[in-house]
Coordinates of C-alpha atoms in Angstrom, one line a residue:
M1 CA 27.3 43.4 -73.9
L2 CA 27.5 44.4 -70.2
K3 CA 27.8 48.2 -71.0
H4 CA 24.9 48.2 -73.3
L5 CA 22.8 46.2 -71.0
L6 CA 23.7 48.7 -68.1
F7 CA 22.7 51.7 -70.0
D8 CA 19.5 50.0 -71.4
V9 CA 18.5 49.4 -67.9
L10 CA 19.3 53.0 -66.9
G11 CA 17.3 54.4 -69.7
H12 CA 14.4 52.3 -69.1
V13 CA 14.3 53.3 -65.3
S14 CA 15.2 56.8 -65.6
G15 CA 13.4 57.8 -68.8
L16 CA 16.4 59.6 -70.3
S17 CA 17.1 59.7 -73.9
D18 CA 19.9 58.0 -75.9
A19 CA 21.7 61.3 -76.2
Q20 CA 21.3 62.1 -72.5
L21 CA 22.7 58.7 -71.7
E22 CA 25.6 59.2 -74.1
Q23 CA 26.3 62.5 -72.4
I24 CA 26.4 60.6 -69.0
E25 CA 28.8 58.0 -70.4
Q26 CA 31.2 60.6 -71.7
S27 CA 31.3 62.2 -68.3
L28 CA 32.3 58.7 -66.6
P29 CA 35.5 57.7 -68.2
A30 CA 36.8 55.4 -65.5
T31 CA 33.4 53.7 -65.1
R32 CA 33.2 53.1 -68.9
A33 CA 36.8 51.7 -68.8
L34 CA 35.9 49.5 -65.9
I35 CA 32.8 48.1 -67.9
D36 CA 35.0 47.6 -70.8
L37 CA 37.5 45.6 -68.8
L38 CA 34.6 43.5 -67.3
N39 CA 33.4 42.8 -70.7
K40 CA 36.9 41.4 -71.8
A41 CA 37.1 39.4 -68.5
H42 CA 33.5 37.9 -68.8
P43 CA 34.6 34.8 -70.9
V44 CA 37.6 34.1 -68.6
I45 CA 35.4 34.3 -65.6
E46 CA 32.8 31.9 -67.1
H47 CA 35.8 29.7 -68.2
A48 CA 37.2 29.7 -64.5
Q49 CA 33.9 28.8 -63.1
T50 CA 33.7 25.9 -65.4
L51 CA 37.1 24.7 -64.3
Y52 CA 36.2 25.1 -60.7
V53 CA 33.3 22.9 -61.0
E54 CA 35.5 20.3 -62.7
A55 CA 38.3 20.7 -60.1
Q56 CA 36.0 20.3 -57.0
P57 CA 36.0 16.5 -56.8
L58 CA 39.9 16.6 -57.2
I59 CA 40.2 19.2 -54.5
D60 CA 38.1 16.9 -52.1
Q61 CA 40.2 13.9 -53.0
A62 CA 43.4 15.9 -52.5
R63 CA 42.2 17.0 -49.1
K64 CA 41.7 13.4 -48.1
E65 CA 45.1 12.5 -49.5
W66 CA 46.9 15.2 -47.5
Q67 CA 45.1 14.2 -44.2
T68 CA 46.7 10.9 -44.8
I69 CA 50.2 12.0 -46.1
G70 CA 50.3 15.1 -43.8
P71 CA 52.1 13.6 -40.7
A72 CA 54.8 12.0 -43.0
A73 CA 55.3 15.3 -44.8
Q74 CA 55.6 17.0 -41.2
I75 CA 58.4 14.4 -40.4
L76 CA 60.3 15.2 -43.6
F77 CA 60.0 18.8 -42.9
D78 CA 61.2 18.5 -39.2
V79 CA 64.2 16.2 -40.6
I80 CA 65.5 18.9 -42.9
S81 CA 65.0 21.6 -40.3
H82 CA 66.8 19.6 -38.0
H83 CA 69.9 19.3 -40.2
L84 CA 69.8 22.9 -41.3
N85 CA 69.7 23.9 -37.6
K86 CA 72.8 21.9 -37.1
G87 CA 74.5 24.0 -39.7
S88 CA 74.3 21.7 -42.7
S89 CA 73.9 23.2 -46.1
P90 CA 70.4 22.6 -48.0
A91 CA 72.2 20.0 -50.1
E92 CA 73.6 18.1 -47.1
A93 CA 70.2 18.2 -45.5
T94 CA 68.6 16.9 -48.6
E95 CA 71.1 14.1 -48.8
A96 CA 70.5 13.1 -45.1
V97 CA 66.7 12.8 -46.0
R98 CA 67.6 10.6 -49.0
A99 CA 69.8 8.5 -46.8
A100 CA 67.0 8.1 -44.3
L101 CA 64.2 7.3 -46.8
S102 CA 66.5 4.7 -48.4
G103 CA 66.6 2.9 -45.1
S104 CA 63.8 2.1 -42.9
I105 CA 61.1 4.3 -41.4
K106 CA 62.8 3.6 -38.1
G107 CA 65.9 5.4 -39.4
V108 CA 63.7 8.5 -40.3
A109 CA 62.2 8.6 -36.8
Q110 CA 65.7 8.4 -35.0
D111 CA 66.9 11.2 -37.4
R112 CA 63.8 13.2 -36.5
G113 CA 64.6 13.1 -32.9
M114 CA 63.9 10.2 -30.6
D115 CA 66.2 10.9 -27.8
P116 CA 68.3 7.7 -27.0
G117 CA 69.3 9.2 -23.6
M118 CA 65.7 9.3 -22.3
N119 CA 65.9 5.8 -20.7
R120 CA 63.8 6.4 -17.4
V121 CA 60.9 8.7 -17.0
T122 CA 58.9 9.5 -13.9
V123 CA 55.3 10.5 -14.4
F124 CA 53.7 12.1 -11.4
G125 CA 49.9 11.4 -11.4
G126 CA 50.8 8.2 -13.4
T127 CA 47.5 6.5 -12.5
G128 CA 45.2 9.3 -13.3
F129 CA 43.1 10.0 -16.4
V130 CA 45.8 11.5 -18.5
G131 CA 48.8 10.1 -16.5
R132 CA 48.1 6.5 -17.1
R133 CA 47.9 7.0 -20.9
I134 CA 51.2 8.9 -20.8
V135 CA 52.7 5.9 -18.9
R136 CA 51.3 3.6 -21.6
C137 CA 52.6 5.5 -24.6
L138 CA 56.1 5.7 -22.9
G139 CA 56.0 2.1 -21.8
D140 CA 55.6 0.9 -25.5
S141 CA 59.2 2.2 -26.0
T142 CA 62.3 0.9 -24.5
A143 CA 62.4 3.5 -21.7
T144 CA 61.5 2.4 -18.1
V145 CA 58.6 4.4 -16.8
R146 CA 57.8 5.1 -13.1
A147 CA 54.1 5.8 -12.5
A148 CA 54.3 7.9 -9.3
S149 CA 51.1 8.3 -7.4
R150 CA 49.6 8.4 -3.7
R151 CA 48.3 5.0 -4.1
T152 CA 49.7 1.9 -5.9
G153 CA 48.1 0.7 -9.0
R154 CA 48.5 -2.1 -11.6
A155 CA 51.5 -1.8 -13.8
E156 CA 50.6 -1.6 -17.4
G157 CA 53.7 -3.3 -19.1
D158 CA 56.8 -5.1 -18.4
N159 CA 58.9 -1.8 -18.1
V160 CA 56.5 0.2 -16.0
E161 CA 57.1 0.6 -12.3
Q162 CA 54.5 1.6 -9.8
I163 CA 55.7 3.6 -7.0
V164 CA 54.1 5.5 -4.0
A165 CA 55.0 9.2 -3.9
D166 CA 53.4 12.1 -2.1
A167 CA 53.8 15.5 -4.2
H168 CA 53.5 17.4 -0.9
D169 CA 56.5 15.8 0.5
E170 CA 59.9 16.7 -0.8
R171 CA 61.8 13.6 0.1
S172 CA 59.1 11.6 -1.4
V173 CA 59.3 13.6 -4.5
E174 CA 63.2 13.4 -4.7
A175 CA 63.1 9.6 -4.3
A176 CA 60.6 9.2 -7.2
I177 CA 62.8 11.4 -9.5
A178 CA 66.3 9.8 -8.6
G179 CA 68.0 8.3 -11.5
A180 CA 65.4 9.6 -14.1
D181 CA 66.2 11.3 -17.3
G182 CA 62.7 13.0 -17.8
V183 CA 59.8 14.0 -15.5
V184 CA 56.1 14.7 -16.3
N185 CA 53.9 16.3 -13.9
A186 CA 50.3 15.2 -14.7
I187 CA 48.7 15.9 -11.5
S188 CA 45.5 17.9 -11.4
L189 CA 42.7 18.6 -8.9
Y190 CA 39.1 19.5 -9.7
V191 CA 37.5 19.6 -6.3
E192 CA 39.3 20.8 -3.1
H193 CA 39.2 18.8 -0.1
G194 CA 41.1 18.7 3.2
G195 CA 44.7 19.9 2.6
D196 CA 44.4 19.6 -1.1
T197 CA 43.6 23.0 -2.4
F198 CA 44.0 24.3 -6.0
H199 CA 47.0 26.3 -4.8
S200 CA 48.7 23.5 -2.8
V201 CA 48.3 21.1 -5.8
H202 CA 48.7 23.3 -8.9
V203 CA 51.2 25.7 -7.5
E204 CA 53.0 24.5 -4.6
A205 CA 53.4 20.9 -5.6
A206 CA 54.1 21.6 -9.1
A207 CA 56.9 24.0 -8.0
R208 CA 58.3 21.4 -5.6
I209 CA 58.5 18.7 -8.3
A210 CA 60.1 21.1 -10.8
G211 CA 62.6 22.3 -8.3
A212 CA 63.6 18.8 -7.4
A213 CA 63.8 17.8 -11.1
R214 CA 66.2 20.7 -11.7
R215 CA 68.4 19.9 -8.7
A216 CA 68.6 16.2 -9.9
G217 CA 69.7 17.2 -13.4
I218 CA 66.7 16.1 -15.2
K219 CA 67.1 16.5 -19.0
R220 CA 63.4 17.5 -19.8
F221 CA 60.5 18.5 -17.7
V222 CA 56.9 18.5 -18.9
H223 CA 54.1 20.2 -16.9
L224 CA 50.4 19.5 -17.8
S225 CA 48.3 22.5 -17.4
G226 CA 45.2 23.6 -19.4
I227 CA 43.9 26.0 -22.1
G228 CA 42.5 29.1 -20.3
A229 CA 45.1 29.1 -17.5
D230 CA 45.4 32.6 -16.3
A231 CA 47.2 33.9 -13.2
T232 CA 45.0 36.9 -13.2
S233 CA 41.6 35.2 -13.2
S234 CA 39.2 35.7 -10.3
S235 CA 38.3 31.9 -10.4
P236 CA 40.6 30.1 -7.9
Y237 CA 40.8 27.1 -10.1
I238 CA 41.8 29.0 -13.3
R239 CA 44.1 31.3 -11.4
S240 CA 46.1 28.4 -9.8
R241 CA 46.7 26.9 -13.2
G242 CA 48.2 30.1 -14.4
E243 CA 50.3 30.6 -11.1
G244 CA 51.4 26.9 -11.4
E245 CA 52.9 27.5 -15.0
A246 CA 54.8 30.5 -13.8
A247 CA 56.1 28.6 -10.6
V248 CA 57.2 25.7 -12.8
Q249 CA 59.0 27.8 -15.3
A250 CA 60.7 29.7 -12.4
A251 CA 61.8 26.5 -10.6
F252 CA 62.9 24.6 -13.9
P253 CA 64.0 27.0 -16.6
G254 CA 63.4 25.2 -20.0
A255 CA 60.3 23.4 -18.5
V256 CA 57.7 22.5 -21.3
I257 CA 54.1 23.5 -20.6
V258 CA 51.4 21.5 -22.3
R259 CA 47.9 23.1 -22.3
P260 CA 45.2 20.6 -23.8
A261 CA 41.6 21.8 -24.5
V262 CA 38.9 19.8 -22.8
M263 CA 39.8 16.2 -23.3
F264 CA 37.4 13.1 -24.0
A265 CA 37.7 9.5 -23.9
P266 CA 35.3 6.6 -23.6
D267 CA 36.0 6.6 -19.7
D268 CA 36.0 10.3 -19.2
A269 CA 33.8 12.6 -17.1
F270 CA 32.9 14.9 -20.0
L271 CA 31.6 13.1 -23.0
T272 CA 30.1 10.2 -21.3
T273 CA 28.4 12.3 -18.8
I274 CA 26.9 14.5 -21.6
L275 CA 25.8 11.4 -23.6
G276 CA 24.1 9.9 -20.3
L277 CA 22.2 13.2 -19.6
L278 CA 21.1 13.6 -23.2
R279 CA 19.7 10.1 -23.0
T280 CA 18.0 10.6 -19.7
L281 CA 16.7 14.1 -19.5
P282 CA 13.5 15.3 -21.3
A283 CA 15.3 18.6 -21.7
Y284 CA 18.8 19.4 -21.6
P285 CA 20.0 22.6 -19.9
L286 CA 22.6 24.5 -21.8
F287 CA 25.5 26.5 -20.0
G288 CA 24.3 30.1 -20.5
D289 CA 23.3 30.7 -24.1
G290 CA 25.4 27.8 -25.4
R291 CA 27.9 30.1 -27.4
T292 CA 31.1 29.2 -25.5
R293 CA 33.6 27.8 -27.8
L294 CA 35.4 24.4 -27.4
Q295 CA 37.9 22.5 -29.2
P296 CA 37.6 18.9 -27.6
V297 CA 40.9 16.8 -27.8
Y298 CA 41.2 13.1 -27.6
V299 CA 43.2 12.3 -24.3
D300 CA 45.3 9.7 -26.0
D301 CA 46.5 12.3 -28.5
V302 CA 47.6 14.4 -25.6
A303 CA 49.4 11.5 -24.1
A304 CA 51.1 10.8 -27.4
A305 CA 52.1 14.5 -27.6
I306 CA 53.8 14.5 -24.2
A307 CA 55.6 11.3 -25.1
N308 CA 56.9 12.8 -28.3
I309 CA 58.1 16.0 -26.5
L310 CA 60.1 13.8 -24.1
R311 CA 61.7 11.6 -26.8
Q312 CA 62.6 14.2 -29.5
T313 CA 66.2 15.5 -29.5
Q314 CA 65.3 18.7 -31.0
K315 CA 64.7 21.5 -28.3
P316 CA 60.9 21.7 -27.8
Y317 CA 58.8 24.9 -27.7
P318 CA 58.2 26.2 -24.2
I319 CA 54.3 26.0 -24.5
Y320 CA 52.2 23.8 -26.5
E321 CA 48.3 24.2 -26.9
L322 CA 46.6 21.0 -28.0
G323 CA 43.1 21.0 -29.4
G324 CA 41.1 18.6 -31.6
P325 CA 40.4 19.1 -35.4
R326 CA 37.2 21.1 -34.9
I327 CA 35.9 24.1 -32.9
Y328 CA 32.3 23.9 -31.6
S329 CA 29.9 26.3 -29.7
Y330 CA 28.7 24.3 -26.8
E331 CA 25.3 24.0 -28.4
E332 CA 26.8 22.7 -31.6
L333 CA 28.8 20.2 -29.5
L334 CA 25.6 19.0 -27.8
R335 CA 23.7 18.7 -31.0
T336 CA 26.8 16.8 -32.7
I337 CA 26.9 14.2 -29.8
A338 CA 23.1 13.8 -29.9
R339 CA 22.9 13.5 -33.7
T340 CA 25.8 10.8 -33.6
A341 CA 23.9 8.9 -30.9
G342 CA 20.6 9.2 -32.7
L343 CA 19.0 11.5 -30.3
R344 CA 17.0 14.6 -30.7
P345 CA 17.2 16.6 -27.4
V346 CA 15.3 19.8 -26.3
L347 CA 18.0 22.3 -25.3
V348 CA 17.1 25.0 -22.7
R349 CA 19.2 28.0 -22.0
T350 CA 20.2 28.1 -18.3
P351 CA 21.9 31.0 -16.4
F352 CA 25.5 30.3 -15.2
A353 CA 24.3 31.5 -11.6
L354 CA 22.0 28.5 -11.5
W355 CA 24.7 26.2 -12.7
D356 CA 27.1 27.5 -10.0
A357 CA 24.5 26.8 -7.2
V358 CA 23.9 23.2 -8.6
A359 CA 27.7 22.6 -8.8
S360 CA 28.1 23.8 -5.1
L361 CA 25.6 21.3 -3.9
A362 CA 27.1 18.4 -6.1
E363 CA 30.5 18.9 -4.8
V364 CA 29.6 17.4 -1.4
L365 CA 29.3 14.1 -3.1
P366 CA 32.2 11.5 -3.3
Q367 CA 32.5 11.8 -7.1
P368 CA 30.7 14.9 -8.1
P369 CA 29.0 15.0 -11.7
L370 CA 29.8 18.8 -11.8
T371 CA 32.1 21.2 -10.1
R372 CA 32.2 24.8 -9.8
N373 CA 35.5 25.1 -11.6
Q374 CA 33.8 23.2 -14.6
V375 CA 31.1 25.9 -14.5
E376 CA 33.9 28.7 -14.6
L377 CA 35.7 27.0 -17.4
M378 CA 32.2 26.8 -19.4
Q379 CA 32.2 30.6 -19.3
I380 CA 35.5 31.2 -21.4
D381 CA 36.3 30.0 -24.8
T382 CA 38.9 27.1 -24.5
T383 CA 40.4 26.8 -28.0
A384 CA 44.0 26.5 -29.1
S385 CA 45.8 29.6 -30.2
D386 CA 47.0 29.7 -33.7
S387 CA 50.2 31.4 -32.5
R388 CA 51.2 28.3 -30.3
P389 CA 52.5 25.1 -31.7
G390 CA 50.0 22.2 -31.4
L391 CA 49.6 18.4 -32.2
G392 CA 50.6 18.9 -35.8
R393 CA 54.2 20.2 -34.9
L394 CA 54.6 16.8 -32.8
G395 CA 53.6 14.7 -35.9
I396 CA 50.1 13.8 -34.6
S397 CA 47.0 14.2 -36.6
P398 CA 44.1 14.8 -34.1
R399 CA 41.2 12.4 -34.0
S400 CA 37.8 13.7 -34.2
L401 CA 35.1 13.5 -31.4
E402 CA 32.5 12.2 -33.8
E403 CA 34.6 9.2 -34.9
E404 CA 35.6 8.2 -31.4
L405 CA 32.1 8.6 -30.2
K406 CA 31.0 6.3 -33.1
A407 CA 33.6 3.7 -32.1
M408 CA 32.5 4.2 -28.5
L409 CA 28.8 3.6 -29.2
K410 CA 29.7 0.6 -31.4
R411 CA 31.7 -1.0 -28.6
T412 CA 28.7 -0.3 -26.1
N413 CA 26.3 -1.9 -28.5
V414 CA 28.4 -5.0 -28.8
E415 CA 28.9 -5.4 -25.2
T416 CA 25.2 -4.9 -24.5
Q417 CA 24.3 -7.6 -27.2
D418 CA 27.0 -10.0 -25.6
A419 CA 25.6 -9.4 -22.1
R420 CA 21.9 -10.1 -23.4
G421 CA 23.2 -13.2 -25.1
I422 CA 24.8 -14.4 -21.9
R423 CA 21.6 -13.8 -19.8
A424 CA 19.5 -15.6 -22.5
K425 CA 21.7 -18.8 -22.0

């Protein structure tokens, strides 16, 4: 059918006679064979299309099922890998999994690698945006957690200790680490002021903490960095992040580097700032042309990942890159936030040079809404590498920005209505 149709079209267009068309056909044996094969395959292709239409609802349902069961499957995979790495045979590894499943989920978690020797952990920067969440995650277990920072804060949990520690002072660092099994460095700096420079905090202080941890015989050291860290960058901020990673690895061989993408939360300086500006400004200025790619990650997922790295008995990877479930261009991100909040913004492309000038002026404020390092980061893609382990390898299913934003907006609406109700009384 296909062959006859093809030659009918050729004859109609070209005006060639049937004899001439037959002669052309004889001189194209491979083409004729291909057409014959396609004729034979035509019913199969039609049947496959019908099957695909029937299968599509099942494919969608299966995808939802695996989003639910995926973390559990990852646990089973890690359990089997753990036993095989210890020299067990496949049969022995399978039997160990069965034994674990016949008990409680707690038994599976222990076999997967919750280190019983991680009894005390010191978190430097333990009252900061990420640090306090790491403290909270670790505090939910039986471990005692020291939240080390320059200023004391309120302890979050019965097994959390708040201690004062200066990362620029070696004795202070050593005192904070003494008796600990694990250490996390979650100290970061976004605006230089006084003696606190990007190099002094991200490189010198990080190396000081890592060196003290090595001398104290700490079992596991985790250093919080960021996607995009590059020791060769012309940006002082980005360069200090890359140099800090190298300094930590030199001071503490075996240190684990965690690089999150831009982090969001209800109390962050990223998502809430964007939302506030979208609601306020008649036109929202884009960073450049809005094509920079981002992979926002929920800060609680990052904290849980770091807690899991500390707890697992398996040897962790040297570097993890943590990103959320979706990659956006900056323009797509803004439109997604606006759509979720019921807004229809006008977006205007704005050169990075203008952003840099605005950030320079904003940095004189006590709590600047924008910094030059943020402008620098917006000029590079900050997405997790496919070649690096991420949240999935740590048994964590990343939460989406849209869902968290909806929950945040819902809480805000409830709080607003409650406040109005109180005023009405």
